[in-house]
Coordinates of C-alpha atoms in Angstrom, one line a residue:
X235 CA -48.0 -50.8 77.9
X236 CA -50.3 -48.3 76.6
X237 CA -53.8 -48.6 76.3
X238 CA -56.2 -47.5 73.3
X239 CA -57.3 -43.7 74.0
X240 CA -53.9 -43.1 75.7
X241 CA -50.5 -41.6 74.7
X242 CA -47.0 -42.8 75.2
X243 CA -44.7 -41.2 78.2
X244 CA -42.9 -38.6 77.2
X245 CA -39.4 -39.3 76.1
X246 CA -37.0 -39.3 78.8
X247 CA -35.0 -35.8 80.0
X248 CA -32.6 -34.7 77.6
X249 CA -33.9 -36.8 74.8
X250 CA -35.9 -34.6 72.1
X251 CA -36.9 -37.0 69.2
X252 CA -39.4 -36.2 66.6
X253 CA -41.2 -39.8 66.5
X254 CA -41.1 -39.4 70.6
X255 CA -43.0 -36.3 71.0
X256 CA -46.7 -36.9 71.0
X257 CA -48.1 -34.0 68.8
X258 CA -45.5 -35.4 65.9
X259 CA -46.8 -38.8 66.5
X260 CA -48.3 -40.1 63.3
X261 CA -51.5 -40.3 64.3
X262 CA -51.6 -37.1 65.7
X263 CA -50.9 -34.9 63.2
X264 CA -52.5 -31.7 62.8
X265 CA -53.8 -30.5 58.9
X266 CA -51.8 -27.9 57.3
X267 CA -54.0 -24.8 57.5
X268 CA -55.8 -23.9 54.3
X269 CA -53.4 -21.9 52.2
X270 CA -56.5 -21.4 49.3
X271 CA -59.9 -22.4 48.7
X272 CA -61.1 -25.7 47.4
X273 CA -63.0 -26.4 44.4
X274 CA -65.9 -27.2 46.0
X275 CA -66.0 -23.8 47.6
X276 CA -65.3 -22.2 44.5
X277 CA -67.9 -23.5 42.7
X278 CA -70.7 -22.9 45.3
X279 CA -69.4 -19.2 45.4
X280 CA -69.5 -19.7 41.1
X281 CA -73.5 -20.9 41.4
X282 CA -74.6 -17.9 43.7
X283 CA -72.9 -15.2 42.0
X284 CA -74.9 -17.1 38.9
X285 CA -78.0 -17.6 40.9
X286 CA -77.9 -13.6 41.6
X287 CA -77.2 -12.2 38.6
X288 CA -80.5 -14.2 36.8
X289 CA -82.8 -13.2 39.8
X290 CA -81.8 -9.1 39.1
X291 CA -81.1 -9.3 35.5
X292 CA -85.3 -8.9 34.6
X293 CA -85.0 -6.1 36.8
X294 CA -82.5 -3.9 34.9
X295 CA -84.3 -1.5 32.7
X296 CA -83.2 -1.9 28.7
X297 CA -82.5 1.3 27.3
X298 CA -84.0 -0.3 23.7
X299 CA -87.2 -1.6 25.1
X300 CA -87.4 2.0 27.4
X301 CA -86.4 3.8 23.9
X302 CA -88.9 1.4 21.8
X303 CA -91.8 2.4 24.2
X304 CA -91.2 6.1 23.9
X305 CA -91.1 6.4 20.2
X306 CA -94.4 4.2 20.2
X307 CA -96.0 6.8 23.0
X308 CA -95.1 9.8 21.2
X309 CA -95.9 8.6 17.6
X310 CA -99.5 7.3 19.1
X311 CA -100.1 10.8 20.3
X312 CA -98.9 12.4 16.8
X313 CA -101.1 9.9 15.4
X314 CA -104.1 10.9 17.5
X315 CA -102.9 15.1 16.8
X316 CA -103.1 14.4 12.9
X317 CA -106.3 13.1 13.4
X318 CA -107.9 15.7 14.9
X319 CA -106.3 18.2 12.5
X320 CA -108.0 15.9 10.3
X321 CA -111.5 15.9 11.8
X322 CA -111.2 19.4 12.2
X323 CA -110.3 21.0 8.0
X324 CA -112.3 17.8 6.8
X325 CA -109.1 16.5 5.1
X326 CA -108.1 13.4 4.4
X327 CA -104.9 12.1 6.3
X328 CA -102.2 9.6 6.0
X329 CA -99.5 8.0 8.0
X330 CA -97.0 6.9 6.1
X331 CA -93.4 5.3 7.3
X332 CA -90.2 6.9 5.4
X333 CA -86.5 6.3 5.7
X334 CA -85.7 7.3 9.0
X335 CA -88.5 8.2 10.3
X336 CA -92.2 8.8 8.5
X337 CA -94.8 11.5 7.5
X338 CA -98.5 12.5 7.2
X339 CA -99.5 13.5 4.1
X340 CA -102.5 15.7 3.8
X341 CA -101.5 18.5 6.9
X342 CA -99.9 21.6 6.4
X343 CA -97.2 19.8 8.1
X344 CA -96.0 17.4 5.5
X345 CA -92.3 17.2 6.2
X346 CA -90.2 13.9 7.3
X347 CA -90.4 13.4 11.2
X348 CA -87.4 11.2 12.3
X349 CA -87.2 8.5 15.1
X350 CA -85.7 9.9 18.3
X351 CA -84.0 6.4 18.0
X352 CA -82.7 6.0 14.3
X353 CA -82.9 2.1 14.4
X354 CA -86.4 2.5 15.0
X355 CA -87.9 0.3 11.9
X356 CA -91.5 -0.2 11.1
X357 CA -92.8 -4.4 10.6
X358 CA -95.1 -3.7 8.2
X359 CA -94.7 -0.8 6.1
X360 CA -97.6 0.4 4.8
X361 CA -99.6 3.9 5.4
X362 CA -102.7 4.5 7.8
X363 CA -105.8 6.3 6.8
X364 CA -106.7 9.1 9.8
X365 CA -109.5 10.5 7.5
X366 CA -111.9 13.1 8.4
X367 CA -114.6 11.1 9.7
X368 CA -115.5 10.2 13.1
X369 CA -115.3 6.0 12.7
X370 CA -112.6 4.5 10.9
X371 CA -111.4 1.1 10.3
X372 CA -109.4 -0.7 13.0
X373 CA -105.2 -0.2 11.9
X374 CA -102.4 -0.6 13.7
X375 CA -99.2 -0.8 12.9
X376 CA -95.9 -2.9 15.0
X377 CA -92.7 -0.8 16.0
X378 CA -89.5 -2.6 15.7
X379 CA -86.1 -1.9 17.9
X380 CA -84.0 -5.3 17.8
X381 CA -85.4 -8.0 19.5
X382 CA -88.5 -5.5 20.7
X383 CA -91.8 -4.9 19.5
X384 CA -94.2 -2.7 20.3
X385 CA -97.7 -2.4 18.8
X386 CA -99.6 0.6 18.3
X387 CA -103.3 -0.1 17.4
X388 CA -107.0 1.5 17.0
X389 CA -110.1 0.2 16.7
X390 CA -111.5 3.2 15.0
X391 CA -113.1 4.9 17.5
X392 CA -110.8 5.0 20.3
X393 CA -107.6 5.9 20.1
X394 CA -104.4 5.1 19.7
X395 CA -102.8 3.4 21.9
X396 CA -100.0 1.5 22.9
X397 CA -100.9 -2.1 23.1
X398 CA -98.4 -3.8 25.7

């Protein structure tokens, strides 16, 4: 008689059975060690790999938006240059965009400048007025690179600058 919690003898000498021994009893079978892992621990692997990548991805610099900024920094200063030339012969000068890059008209310097970045567009073509006087209307003008923009933007008296 065997009582719950307890195991049966052990099989008599020089009897081996299967079904006798207790760690092949039925209820006392072991699990097969894992050979792989389960879904579940895939997928929880899956989500924090995914969880990870969208916490660094704002992080990575984007050469466009890096190459966006730098053509609007350096055609903000060429902006302010041509309109000190322009203060300074009392000439009238213009900004005007071009195919592939853009121009001032009105400096001794009236050749095509292009974009350091040749997909460099401008939204709204159009020309600004850098004028020999002191005050000027406010202008500004947007700087397109795919999905960036960048706006560059005076109010007349200050200069250009970069508007983030």
């Amino acid at each position: 008689m065997t009582f719950p919690g307890t195991f049966p003898a052990p099989p008599a000498a020089g009897r081996s059975t299967a079904s006798s021994h207790p760690s092949r009893a039925p209820w006392r079978r072991r699990p097969a060690p894992h050979a792989g892992y389960t879904l579940v621990e895939l997928l929880v692997v899956i989500g924090l790999v995914a969880l990870g990548t969208m916490l660094v991805e704002p992080a990575l610099p984007d050469a466009r938006r890096d190459a966006l900024e730098r053509e609007a920094m350096r055609l903000a200063a060429m902006l302010e240059g041509a309109r000190a030339q322009s203060r300074l012969q009392g000439r009238l000068v213009r900004w005007q965009p071009r195919p592939g890059g853009f121009g001032f008209t009105g400096t001794a310097q009236g050749r095509t400048v292009a974009w350091l970045t040749p997909q460099v567009q401008v939204a709204a073509p159009g020309e600004l007025v850098l004028g020999p006087e002191p005050m000027l209307q406010a202008q500004a003008l947007t700087l397109v690179l795919g999905p960036y923009r960048v706006r560059i933007a005076s109010d007349g008296l200050a200069p250009f600058a970069v508007a983030r």
